[in-house]
PDB file of C-alpha atoms in Angstrom:
ATOM      1  CA  MET R   1      26.965  30.581  14.344  1.00  0.00           C
ATOM      2  CA  THR R   2      30.569  30.458  13.849  1.00  0.00           C
ATOM      3  CA  LEU R   3      32.770  28.545  15.923  1.00  0.00           C
ATOM      4  CA  ARG R   4      36.219  30.108  17.028  1.00  0.00           C
ATOM      5  CA  ALA R   5      39.171  28.622  18.430  1.00  0.00           C
ATOM      6  CA  GLY R   6      39.336  29.058  22.352  1.00  0.00           C
ATOM      7  CA  GLN R   7      35.635  28.954  22.851  1.00  0.00           C
ATOM      8  CA  GLU R   8      33.373  26.052  24.359  1.00  0.00           C
ATOM      9  CA  ALA R   9      30.929  24.491  22.204  1.00  0.00           C
ATOM     10  CA  ARG R  10      28.383  21.741  22.541  1.00  0.00           C
ATOM     11  CA  VAL R  11      27.390  18.877  20.529  1.00  0.00           C
ATOM     12  CA  ARG R  12      24.169  19.620  18.581  1.00  0.00           C
ATOM     13  CA  VAL R  13      23.553  16.013  17.160  1.00  0.00           C
ATOM     14  CA  ALA R  14      22.432  12.764  19.078  1.00  0.00           C
ATOM     15  CA  VAL R  15      25.983  11.095  18.847  1.00  0.00           C
ATOM     16  CA  ALA R  16      28.975  12.980  17.201  1.00  0.00           C
ATOM     17  CA  THR R  17      32.173  10.863  16.645  1.00  0.00           C
ATOM     18  CA  LEU R  18      35.468  11.957  17.475  1.00  0.00           C
ATOM     19  CA  TRP R  19      38.305  11.044  14.696  1.00  0.00           C
ATOM     20  CA  THR R  20      41.969  10.695  14.810  1.00  0.00           C
ATOM     21  CA  ARG R  21      42.313  13.303  11.628  1.00  0.00           C
ATOM     22  CA  PRO R  22      39.931  14.255   8.681  1.00  0.00           C
ATOM     23  CA  GLU R  23      42.252  12.545   6.491  1.00  0.00           C
ATOM     24  CA  ASP R  24      41.734   9.183   8.036  1.00  0.00           C
ATOM     25  CA  VAL R  25      37.921   9.236   7.669  1.00  0.00           C
ATOM     26  CA  ARG R  26      36.877   6.355   4.974  1.00  0.00           C
ATOM     27  CA  PRO R  27      34.072   6.263   2.282  1.00  0.00           C
ATOM     28  CA  VAL R  28      32.352   4.015   4.877  1.00  0.00           C
ATOM     29  CA  ASP R  29      32.154   6.594   7.401  1.00  0.00           C
ATOM     30  CA  ALA R  30      30.020   8.991   5.282  1.00  0.00           C
ATOM     31  CA  PRO R  31      26.752   8.532   7.476  1.00  0.00           C
ATOM     32  CA  ALA R  32      28.500   9.613  10.653  1.00  0.00           C
ATOM     33  CA  LEU R  33      29.940  13.016   9.141  1.00  0.00           C
ATOM     34  CA  ASP R  34      26.437  14.516   8.199  1.00  0.00           C
ATOM     35  CA  GLU R  35      25.067  17.535   9.976  1.00  0.00           C
ATOM     36  CA  GLN R  36      22.282  15.056  11.098  1.00  0.00           C
ATOM     37  CA  PRO R  37      24.548  11.727  11.407  1.00  0.00           C
ATOM     38  CA  ASP R  38      22.963   8.287  11.172  1.00  0.00           C
ATOM     39  CA  ILE R  39      25.009   6.296  13.543  1.00  0.00           C
ATOM     40  CA  CYS R  40      22.869   3.233  13.241  1.00  0.00           C
ATOM     41  CA  ALA R  41      23.560   3.387   9.499  1.00  0.00           C
ATOM     42  CA  TRP R  42      26.995   3.969   9.738  1.00  0.00           C
ATOM     43  CA  VAL R  43      27.649   0.953  12.134  1.00  0.00           C
ATOM     44  CA  PHE R  44      25.601  -1.460  10.271  1.00  0.00           C
ATOM     45  CA  GLY R  45      27.122  -0.257   7.038  1.00  0.00           C
ATOM     46  CA  MET R  46      30.548  -1.454   8.000  1.00  0.00           C
ATOM     47  CA  ASP R  47      32.133  -4.962   7.888  1.00  0.00           C
ATOM     48  CA  ALA R  48      33.435  -6.408  11.082  1.00  0.00           C
ATOM     49  CA  ASP R  49      37.075  -5.389  10.120  1.00  0.00           C
ATOM     50  CA  GLN R  50      36.072  -1.819   9.607  1.00  0.00           C
ATOM     51  CA  GLN R  51      34.117  -1.679  12.857  1.00  0.00           C
ATOM     52  CA  VAL R  52      37.619  -1.970  14.413  1.00  0.00           C
ATOM     53  CA  GLY R  53      39.286   0.567  12.239  1.00  0.00           C
ATOM     54  CA  GLU R  54      41.508   2.753  14.537  1.00  0.00           C
ATOM     55  CA  CYS R  55      40.396   5.977  12.952  1.00  0.00           C
ATOM     56  CA  VAL R  56      37.784   6.571  15.383  1.00  0.00           C
ATOM     57  CA  LEU R  57      38.795   7.758  19.010  1.00  0.00           C
ATOM     58  CA  SER R  58      35.559   8.049  20.780  1.00  0.00           C
ATOM     59  CA  GLN R  59      32.084   9.433  20.610  1.00  0.00           C
ATOM     60  CA  MET R  60      30.323  12.288  22.087  1.00  0.00           C
ATOM     61  CA  LEU R  61      26.660  12.668  23.030  1.00  0.00           C
ATOM     62  CA  LEU R  62      24.041  15.521  22.570  1.00  0.00           C
ATOM     63  CA  GLY R  63      24.895  18.658  24.596  1.00  0.00           C
ATOM     64  CA  GLU R  64      28.154  17.294  25.630  1.00  0.00           C
ATOM     65  CA  ARG R  65      30.666  20.342  26.210  1.00  0.00           C
ATOM     66  CA  VAL R  66      33.949  20.756  24.165  1.00  0.00           C
ATOM     67  CA  LEU R  67      36.652  23.197  23.996  1.00  0.00           C
ATOM     68  CA  VAL R  68      37.288  24.102  20.378  1.00  0.00           C
ATOM     69  CA  THR R  69      41.161  24.242  19.764  1.00  0.00           C
ATOM     70  CA  GLU R  70      41.313  24.670  15.847  1.00  0.00           C
ATOM     71  CA  VAL R  71      38.812  25.245  13.031  1.00  0.00           C
ATOM     72  CA  ARG R  72      39.715  24.483   9.542  1.00  0.00           C
ATOM     73  CA  PRO R  73      38.017  25.806   6.459  1.00  0.00           C
ATOM     74  CA  ASP R  74      37.278  22.274   5.132  1.00  0.00           C
ATOM     75  CA  GLY R  75      34.614  21.775   7.605  1.00  0.00           C
ATOM     76  CA  TRP R  76      36.312  20.314  10.356  1.00  0.00           C
ATOM     77  CA  ALA R  77      37.106  21.380  14.155  1.00  0.00           C
ATOM     78  CA  HIS R  78      39.916  20.069  16.508  1.00  0.00           C
ATOM     79  CA  VAL R  79      38.299  19.643  19.960  1.00  0.00           C
ATOM     80  CA  VAL R  80      39.018  18.604  23.662  1.00  0.00           C
ATOM     81  CA  ALA R  81      35.882  16.465  24.888  1.00  0.00           C
ATOM     82  CA  LEU R  82      35.759  18.103  28.498  1.00  0.00           C
ATOM     83  CA  GLU R  83      33.489  15.704  29.660  1.00  0.00           C
ATOM     84  CA  GLN R  84      35.776  12.721  28.979  1.00  0.00           C
ATOM     85  CA  PRO R  85      38.669  12.647  31.176  1.00  0.00           C
ATOM     86  CA  ALA R  86      41.849  11.575  29.329  1.00  0.00           C
ATOM     87  CA  PRO R  87      44.812  12.438  31.474  1.00  0.00           C
ATOM     88  CA  ARG R  88      47.411  10.692  29.473  1.00  0.00           C
ATOM     89  CA  LEU R  89      46.412  12.522  26.430  1.00  0.00           C
ATOM     90  CA  ASP R  90      45.398  16.067  27.463  1.00  0.00           C
ATOM     91  CA  PRO R  91      44.559  17.226  31.105  1.00  0.00           C
ATOM     92  CA  ARG R  92      41.515  19.088  29.861  1.00  0.00           C
ATOM     93  CA  GLY R  93      39.808  15.966  28.162  1.00  0.00           C
ATOM     94  CA  TYR R  94      39.971  13.596  25.144  1.00  0.00           C
ATOM     95  CA  PRO R  95      41.220  15.391  22.061  1.00  0.00           C
ATOM     96  CA  GLY R  96      40.066  14.725  18.586  1.00  0.00           C
ATOM     97  CA  TRP R  97      38.506  15.877  15.225  1.00  0.00           C
ATOM     98  CA  VAL R  98      34.791  16.407  14.610  1.00  0.00           C
ATOM     99  CA  PRO R  99      32.680  17.815  11.697  1.00  0.00           C
ATOM    100  CA  SER R 100      31.987  21.636  12.635  1.00  0.00           C
ATOM    101  CA  GLY R 101      28.550  21.203  11.555  1.00  0.00           C
ATOM    102  CA  GLN R 102      27.652  18.957  14.473  1.00  0.00           C
ATOM    103  CA  LEU R 103      28.700  21.581  17.010  1.00  0.00           C
ATOM    104  CA  VAL R 104      27.349  24.887  18.072  1.00  0.00           C
ATOM    105  CA  PRO R 105      28.838  27.602  20.190  1.00  0.00           C
ATOM    106  CA  ALA R 106      27.771  26.939  24.085  1.00  0.00           C
ATOM    107  CA  HIS R 107      25.220  28.897  25.796  1.00  0.00           C
ATOM    108  CA  ALA R 108      24.263  28.373  29.665  1.00  0.00           C
ATOM    109  CA  VAL R 109      20.959  27.067  30.047  1.00  0.00           C
ATOM    110  CA  PRO R 110      19.477  27.095  33.762  1.00  0.00           C
ATOM    111  CA  GLY R 111      17.947  24.424  35.503  1.00  0.00           C
ATOM    112  CA  GLU R 112      19.092  20.989  36.711  1.00  0.00           C
ATOM    113  CA  PRO R 113      19.404  18.474  33.928  1.00  0.00           C
ATOM    114  CA  LEU R 114      17.821  15.176  33.450  1.00  0.00           C
ATOM    115  CA  VAL R 115      19.570  11.860  31.997  1.00  0.00           C
ATOM    116  CA  VAL R 116      18.090   9.830  29.193  1.00  0.00           C
ATOM    117  CA  ASP R 117      17.408   6.331  30.710  1.00  0.00           C
ATOM    118  CA  ALA R 118      16.144   4.875  27.398  1.00  0.00           C
ATOM    119  CA  LEU R 119      18.568   3.115  25.078  1.00  0.00           C
ATOM    120  CA  SER R 120      17.515   5.240  22.505  1.00  0.00           C
ATOM    121  CA  THR R 121      14.748   7.919  21.952  1.00  0.00           C
ATOM    122  CA  ASP R 122      13.666  10.429  19.540  1.00  0.00           C
ATOM    123  CA  LEU R 123      13.110  14.093  20.033  1.00  0.00           C
ATOM    124  CA  ARG R 124       9.875  15.795  18.561  1.00  0.00           C
ATOM    125  CA  SER R 125       8.492  19.021  17.527  1.00  0.00           C
ATOM    126  CA  ALA R 126       5.509  18.791  19.796  1.00  0.00           C
ATOM    127  CA  PRO R 127       3.960  15.971  22.103  1.00  0.00           C
ATOM    128  CA  ASN R 128       3.828  12.903  19.750  1.00  0.00           C
ATOM    129  CA  GLY R 129       4.727  15.390  16.644  1.00  0.00           C
ATOM    130  CA  GLU R 130       7.263  15.064  13.948  1.00  0.00           C
ATOM    131  CA  VAL R 131      10.757  13.662  14.959  1.00  0.00           C
ATOM    132  CA  VAL R 132      13.233  16.571  14.722  1.00  0.00           C
ATOM    133  CA  LEU R 133      16.383  14.708  16.407  1.00  0.00           C
ATOM    134  CA  PRO R 134      16.269  10.883  16.398  1.00  0.00           C
ATOM    135  CA  GLY R 135      18.438   8.395  18.159  1.00  0.00           C
ATOM    136  CA  VAL R 136      19.346  10.410  21.330  1.00  0.00           C
ATOM    137  CA  VAL R 137      20.979   7.760  23.285  1.00  0.00           C
ATOM    138  CA  LEU R 138      21.370   6.494  27.150  1.00  0.00           C
ATOM    139  CA  GLY R 139      23.291   8.866  29.315  1.00  0.00           C
ATOM    140  CA  THR R 140      22.543  12.051  27.379  1.00  0.00           C
ATOM    141  CA  ARG R 141      21.817  14.818  29.903  1.00  0.00           C
ATOM    142  CA  LEU R 142      18.866  17.459  28.634  1.00  0.00           C
ATOM    143  CA  THR R 143      17.582  20.325  30.551  1.00  0.00           C
ATOM    144  CA  PRO R 144      13.932  20.512  31.106  1.00  0.00           C
ATOM    145  CA  ALA R 145      12.184  23.575  29.355  1.00  0.00           C
ATOM    146  CA  GLY R 146       8.942  23.191  31.413  1.00  0.00           C
ATOM    147  CA  PRO R 147       6.984  20.754  33.103  1.00  0.00           C
ATOM    148  CA  ALA R 148       5.592  17.428  31.387  1.00  0.00           C
ATOM    149  CA  VAL R 149       2.548  17.706  29.397  1.00  0.00           C
ATOM    150  CA  ASP R 150       0.435  14.376  28.825  1.00  0.00           C
ATOM    151  CA  GLY R 151       3.211  12.312  29.690  1.00  0.00           C
ATOM    152  CA  TRP R 152       5.945  14.536  27.186  1.00  0.00           C
ATOM    153  CA  ARG R 153       8.514  16.518  28.615  1.00  0.00           C
ATOM    154  CA  PRO R 154      10.078  19.768  26.810  1.00  0.00           C
ATOM    155  CA  VAL R 155      13.870  20.162  26.751  1.00  0.00           C
ATOM    156  CA  HIS R 156      16.253  22.600  25.782  1.00  0.00           C
ATOM    157  CA  VAL R 157      18.613  21.162  22.886  1.00  0.00           C
ATOM    158  CA  PRO R 158      21.774  22.968  21.696  1.00  0.00           C
ATOM    159  CA  GLY R 159      21.083  24.422  18.032  1.00  0.00           C
ATOM    160  CA  HIS R 160      17.455  24.533  18.337  1.00  0.00           C
ATOM    161  CA  GLU R 161      15.569  27.862  19.167  1.00  0.00           C
ATOM    162  CA  ARG R 162      12.348  26.282  20.320  1.00  0.00           C
ATOM    163  CA  GLU R 163      12.037  23.237  22.834  1.00  0.00           C
ATOM    164  CA  LEU R 164      11.875  19.431  21.719  1.00  0.00           C
ATOM    165  CA  TRP R 165       9.780  16.938  23.436  1.00  0.00           C
ATOM    166  CA  LEU R 166      10.342  13.259  24.441  1.00  0.00           C
ATOM    167  CA  PRO R 167       8.455  10.952  26.582  1.00  0.00           C
ATOM    168  CA  GLU R 168       8.877  11.703  30.267  1.00  0.00           C
ATOM    169  CA  ALA R 169       9.264   8.069  30.761  1.00  0.00           C
ATOM    170  CA  HIS R 170      12.628   8.182  29.091  1.00  0.00           C
ATOM    171  CA  LEU R 171      14.224  10.531  31.450  1.00  0.00           C
ATOM    172  CA  ALA R 172      15.471  10.289  34.893  1.00  0.00           C
ATOM    173  CA  PRO R 173      17.045  12.453  37.653  1.00  0.00           C
ATOM    174  CA  VAL R 174      20.789  12.714  37.585  1.00  0.00           C
ATOM    175  CA  PRO R 175      21.909  10.531  40.609  1.00  0.00           C
ATOM    176  CA  THR R 176      23.213  12.765  43.524  1.00  0.00           C
ATOM    177  CA  ARG R 177      24.652   9.730  45.530  1.00  0.00           C
ATOM    178  CA  PRO R 178      27.446   7.184  44.223  1.00  0.00           C
ATOM    179  CA  PRO R 179      25.560   4.022  42.734  1.00  0.00           C
ATOM    180  CA  THR R 180      25.419   0.584  43.875  1.00  0.00           C
ATOM    181  CA  SER R 181      27.092  -2.340  42.196  1.00  0.00           C
ATOM    182  CA  GLU R 182      23.727  -3.722  41.666  1.00  0.00           C
ATOM    183  CA  GLU R 183      22.590  -0.123  39.611  1.00  0.00           C
ATOM    184  CA  VAL R 184      25.860  -0.506  37.580  1.00  0.00           C
ATOM    185  CA  LEU R 185      25.204  -3.767  36.539  1.00  0.00           C
ATOM    186  CA  ALA R 186      21.710  -3.169  35.659  1.00  0.00           C
ATOM    187  CA  VAL R 187      22.582  -0.310  33.340  1.00  0.00           C
ATOM    188  CA  ALA R 188      25.418  -2.371  31.822  1.00  0.00           C
ATOM    189  CA  ARG R 189      23.505  -5.226  31.117  1.00  0.00           C
ATOM    190  CA  ARG R 190      21.064  -3.174  29.204  1.00  0.00           C
ATOM    191  CA  LEU R 191      23.739  -2.965  26.610  1.00  0.00           C
ATOM    192  CA  GLU R 192      24.362  -6.864  26.200  1.00  0.00           C
ATOM    193  CA  ASN R 193      24.729  -7.851  22.437  1.00  0.00           C
ATOM    194  CA  VAL R 194      25.348  -4.236  21.376  1.00  0.00           C
ATOM    195  CA  VAL R 195      27.801  -4.681  18.371  1.00  0.00           C
ATOM    196  CA  TYR R 196      31.549  -3.971  19.149  1.00  0.00           C
ATOM    197  CA  VAL R 197      32.704  -0.728  17.526  1.00  0.00           C
ATOM    198  CA  TRP R 198      36.462   0.951  18.279  1.00  0.00           C
ATOM    199  CA  GLY R 199      35.847   4.032  19.827  1.00  0.00           C
ATOM    200  CA  GLY R 200      31.953   3.390  20.147  1.00  0.00           C
ATOM    201  CA  LEU R 201      30.189   5.193  23.034  1.00  0.00           C
ATOM    202  CA  SER R 202      26.558   4.517  22.399  1.00  0.00           C
ATOM    203  CA  PRO R 203      23.858   1.720  22.277  1.00  0.00           C
ATOM    204  CA  HIS R 204      24.477   1.648  18.611  1.00  0.00           C
ATOM    205  CA  GLY R 205      28.252   0.455  18.893  1.00  0.00           C
ATOM    206  CA  ILE R 206      30.603   0.338  21.977  1.00  0.00           C
ATOM    207  CA  ASP R 207      34.061  -0.777  22.848  1.00  0.00           C
ATOM    208  CA  CYS R 208      35.141  -2.006  26.340  1.00  0.00           C
ATOM    209  CA  SER R 209      36.107   1.202  27.779  1.00  0.00           C
ATOM    210  CA  GLY R 210      33.350   2.929  26.484  1.00  0.00           C
ATOM    211  CA  LEU R 211      30.874   0.279  28.021  1.00  0.00           C
ATOM    212  CA  VAL R 212      32.425   1.265  31.399  1.00  0.00           C
ATOM    213  CA  HIS R 213      32.460   5.097  30.916  1.00  0.00           C
ATOM    214  CA  LEU R 214      28.751   5.105  29.933  1.00  0.00           C
ATOM    215  CA  ALA R 215      27.366   2.808  32.698  1.00  0.00           C
ATOM    216  CA  TRP R 216      28.766   4.846  35.259  1.00  0.00           C
ATOM    217  CA  ARG R 217      28.064   8.079  33.348  1.00  0.00           C
ATOM    218  CA  ARG R 218      24.454   7.382  33.244  1.00  0.00           C
ATOM    219  CA  LEU R 219      24.512   7.072  36.910  1.00  0.00           C
ATOM    220  CA  GLY R 220      26.201  10.479  37.367  1.00  0.00           C
ATOM    221  CA  VAL R 221      29.937   9.273  37.740  1.00  0.00           C
ATOM    222  CA  ARG R 222      32.433  10.517  35.388  1.00  0.00           C
ATOM    223  CA  LEU R 223      35.231   8.149  34.779  1.00  0.00           C
ATOM    224  CA  PRO R 224      38.015   8.589  31.972  1.00  0.00           C
ATOM    225  CA  ARG R 225      37.362   7.438  28.469  1.00  0.00           C
ATOM    226  CA  ASP R 226      40.285   4.894  28.081  1.00  0.00           C
ATOM    227  CA  ALA R 227      41.024   1.816  30.072  1.00  0.00           C
ATOM    228  CA  ALA R 228      44.581   2.482  31.402  1.00  0.00           C
ATOM    229  CA  ASP R 229      43.073   5.809  32.434  1.00  0.00           C
ATOM    230  CA  GLN R 230      40.131   4.095  34.067  1.00  0.00           C
ATOM    231  CA  ALA R 231      42.442   2.007  36.137  1.00  0.00           C
ATOM    232  CA  THR R 232      44.564   5.078  37.459  1.00  0.00           C
ATOM    233  CA  ALA R 233      41.236   6.607  38.703  1.00  0.00           C
ATOM    234  CA  THR R 234      39.688   3.716  40.273  1.00  0.00           C
ATOM    235  CA  THR R 235      41.085   1.757  43.856  1.00  0.00           C
ATOM    236  CA  ALA R 236      43.088  -1.219  43.217  1.00  0.00           C
ATOM    237  CA  LEU R 237      42.195  -4.555  45.071  1.00  0.00           C
ATOM    238  CA  THR R 238      43.950  -7.663  46.010  1.00  0.00           C
ATOM    239  CA  LEU R 239      42.766 -10.230  43.332  1.00  0.00           C
ATOM    240  CA  GLY R 240      40.450 -12.383  44.859  1.00  0.00           C
ATOM    241  CA  GLU R 241      38.616  -9.662  46.685  1.00  0.00           C
ATOM    242  CA  GLU R 242      36.539  -8.392  43.545  1.00  0.00           C
ATOM    243  CA  ARG R 243      33.165  -8.551  43.526  1.00  0.00           C
ATOM    244  CA  PRO R 244      30.209  -8.058  40.987  1.00  0.00           C
ATOM    245  CA  GLY R 245      30.396  -4.343  39.911  1.00  0.00           C
ATOM    246  CA  ASP R 246      34.124  -4.015  40.150  1.00  0.00           C
ATOM    247  CA  LEU R 247      36.498  -3.972  37.082  1.00  0.00           C
ATOM    248  CA  TYR R 248      38.876  -6.443  35.645  1.00  0.00           C
ATOM    249  CA  PHE R 249      41.780  -4.907  33.747  1.00  0.00           C
ATOM    250  CA  PHE R 250      43.999  -6.751  31.297  1.00  0.00           C
ATOM    251  CA  ALA R 251      47.462  -6.256  29.797  1.00  0.00           C
ATOM    252  CA  ARG R 252      50.290  -8.143  28.241  1.00  0.00           C
ATOM    253  CA  PRO R 253      53.640  -8.441  29.863  1.00  0.00           C
ATOM    254  CA  GLY R 254      55.452  -5.083  29.388  1.00  0.00           C
ATOM    255  CA  ARG R 255      52.458  -3.298  27.863  1.00  0.00           C
ATOM    256  CA  THR R 256      49.982  -0.892  29.017  1.00  0.00           C
ATOM    257  CA  ILE R 257      46.249  -1.903  29.940  1.00  0.00           C
ATOM    258  CA  HIS R 258      44.291  -2.889  26.896  1.00  0.00           C
ATOM    259  CA  HIS R 259      41.000  -3.871  28.162  1.00  0.00           C
ATOM    260  CA  VAL R 260      38.644  -3.635  30.696  1.00  0.00           C
ATOM    261  CA  GLY R 261      35.327  -5.539  31.658  1.00  0.00           C
ATOM    262  CA  ILE R 262      32.917  -5.317  34.550  1.00  0.00           C
ATOM    263  CA  VAL R 263      32.979  -8.063  37.242  1.00  0.00           C
ATOM    264  CA  THR R 264      29.552 -10.166  37.219  1.00  0.00           C
ATOM    265  CA  ALA R 265      30.747 -13.045  39.270  1.00  0.00           C
ATOM    266  CA  GLY R 266      33.952 -13.291  41.468  1.00  0.00           C
ATOM    267  CA  PRO R 267      36.578 -15.890  42.037  1.00  0.00           C
ATOM    268  CA  GLY R 268      34.199 -18.155  44.112  1.00  0.00           C
ATOM    269  CA  SER R 269      32.036 -18.491  41.448  1.00  0.00           C
ATOM    270  CA  GLY R 270      34.515 -18.961  38.250  1.00  0.00           C
ATOM    271  CA  ARG R 271      35.211 -15.187  37.408  1.00  0.00           C
ATOM    272  CA  ASN R 272      32.788 -13.890  34.895  1.00  0.00           C
ATOM    273  CA  MET R 273      32.868 -10.178  33.584  1.00  0.00           C
ATOM    274  CA  LEU R 274      30.438  -8.318  30.988  1.00  0.00           C
ATOM    275  CA  ASP R 275      32.566  -6.549  28.662  1.00  0.00           C
ATOM    276  CA  ALA R 276      32.598  -5.247  25.043  1.00  0.00           C
ATOM    277  CA  CYS R 277      34.700  -7.997  23.570  1.00  0.00           C
ATOM    278  CA  TYR R 278      36.766  -7.451  20.645  1.00  0.00           C
ATOM    279  CA  THR R 279      37.025 -11.142  19.564  1.00  0.00           C
ATOM    280  CA  ARG R 280      33.321 -11.708  20.145  1.00  0.00           C
ATOM    281  CA  ARG R 281      32.529  -8.648  18.493  1.00  0.00           C
ATOM    282  CA  ARG R 282      29.615  -8.059  20.894  1.00  0.00           C
ATOM    283  CA  VAL R 283      29.088  -6.913  24.487  1.00  0.00           C
ATOM    284  CA  ASN R 284      28.661  -9.999  26.588  1.00  0.00           C
ATOM    285  CA  ASP R 285      28.540 -11.815  30.051  1.00  0.00           C
ATOM    286  CA  ALA R 286      30.862 -14.959  29.922  1.00  0.00           C
ATOM    287  CA  PRO R 287      33.671 -16.566  31.956  1.00  0.00           C
ATOM    288  CA  LEU R 288      37.171 -15.434  31.640  1.00  0.00           C
ATOM    289  CA  SER R 289      38.832 -17.116  28.563  1.00  0.00           C
ATOM    290  CA  PRO R 290      42.185 -18.765  28.884  1.00  0.00           C
ATOM    291  CA  ASP R 291      43.633 -15.554  27.097  1.00  0.00           C
ATOM    292  CA  ARG R 292      41.898 -13.393  29.588  1.00  0.00           C
ATOM    293  CA  VAL R 293      43.026 -15.438  32.575  1.00  0.00           C
ATOM    294  CA  ALA R 294      46.709 -15.271  31.339  1.00  0.00           C
ATOM    295  CA  THR R 295      46.245 -11.286  30.964  1.00  0.00           C
ATOM    296  CA  LEU R 296      44.641 -10.529  34.056  1.00  0.00           C
ATOM    297  CA  VAL R 297      46.680  -7.827  35.911  1.00  0.00           C
ATOM    298  CA  ALA R 298      44.167  -6.246  38.174  1.00  0.00           C
ATOM    299  CA  ALA R 299      40.887  -5.949  39.875  1.00  0.00           C
ATOM    300  CA  HIS R 300      39.622  -2.222  40.616  1.00  0.00           C
ATOM    301  CA  ARG R 301      36.626  -0.826  42.441  1.00  0.00           C
ATOM    302  CA  VAL R 302      35.054   2.536  41.678  1.00  0.00           C
ATOM    303  CA  ALA R 303      35.245   4.704  44.848  1.00  0.00           C
TER     304      ALA R 303
END
């Protein structure tokens, strides 16, 4: 089905990458550009410097809604990711480019969605059947297509006429109440040791604000995608009042916020945080380094 500018579409692949411009894509990015992208192969096919290249803006998960704003004849679409607030860039959502083949026109599907709670799961043609869509990740919302059968749940999937199946244990209800700090930290800690990838938003590779966005997204809270916007959307605390589950924000003098982490131990215990660390190139839980202490500008709480 043809995409058109001005219409909504949905992501039809497990993880779609949002790019600055088609012209910025590198040869090493080929696995992420296919109509069935292999994000794991893409991440581990890059060296450490390529993993922090700034041609990637963000990523979108299966079923995520976008507004198509331009379609090019060379197979690229400019979109606004409607589920990733980015008020400094576009009041509608996060803008960027994606291969057109990774999208399908949006159609409403009735029913209350469930959220993927496994770090990664495969969607199959039948219970324990052939893998049709591998690598569906934590935080993805899927609408049930019927009751569970022998521990497997059928779901509607954009771009597939027939329902696909995954283990029912890999799904959870979308929370209807604000999460506790313990719940947020439990989700975020499951991503420890995930490799740092600039713009990443999955357990295959993630960046600092992506970790915050995804942890709360899994628990039903939609935070902005970028760190500076996350600061604007949360409640400032007096430094010293923070507790585990709050956020630390960092900036250099005269500059905008460039980093965010989740507090795991407050000032009385030496200030630790869980973050996707650019220098360590991993998600890790550690005391604030001297550079982090020097650039710590705020502690905030997600209301």
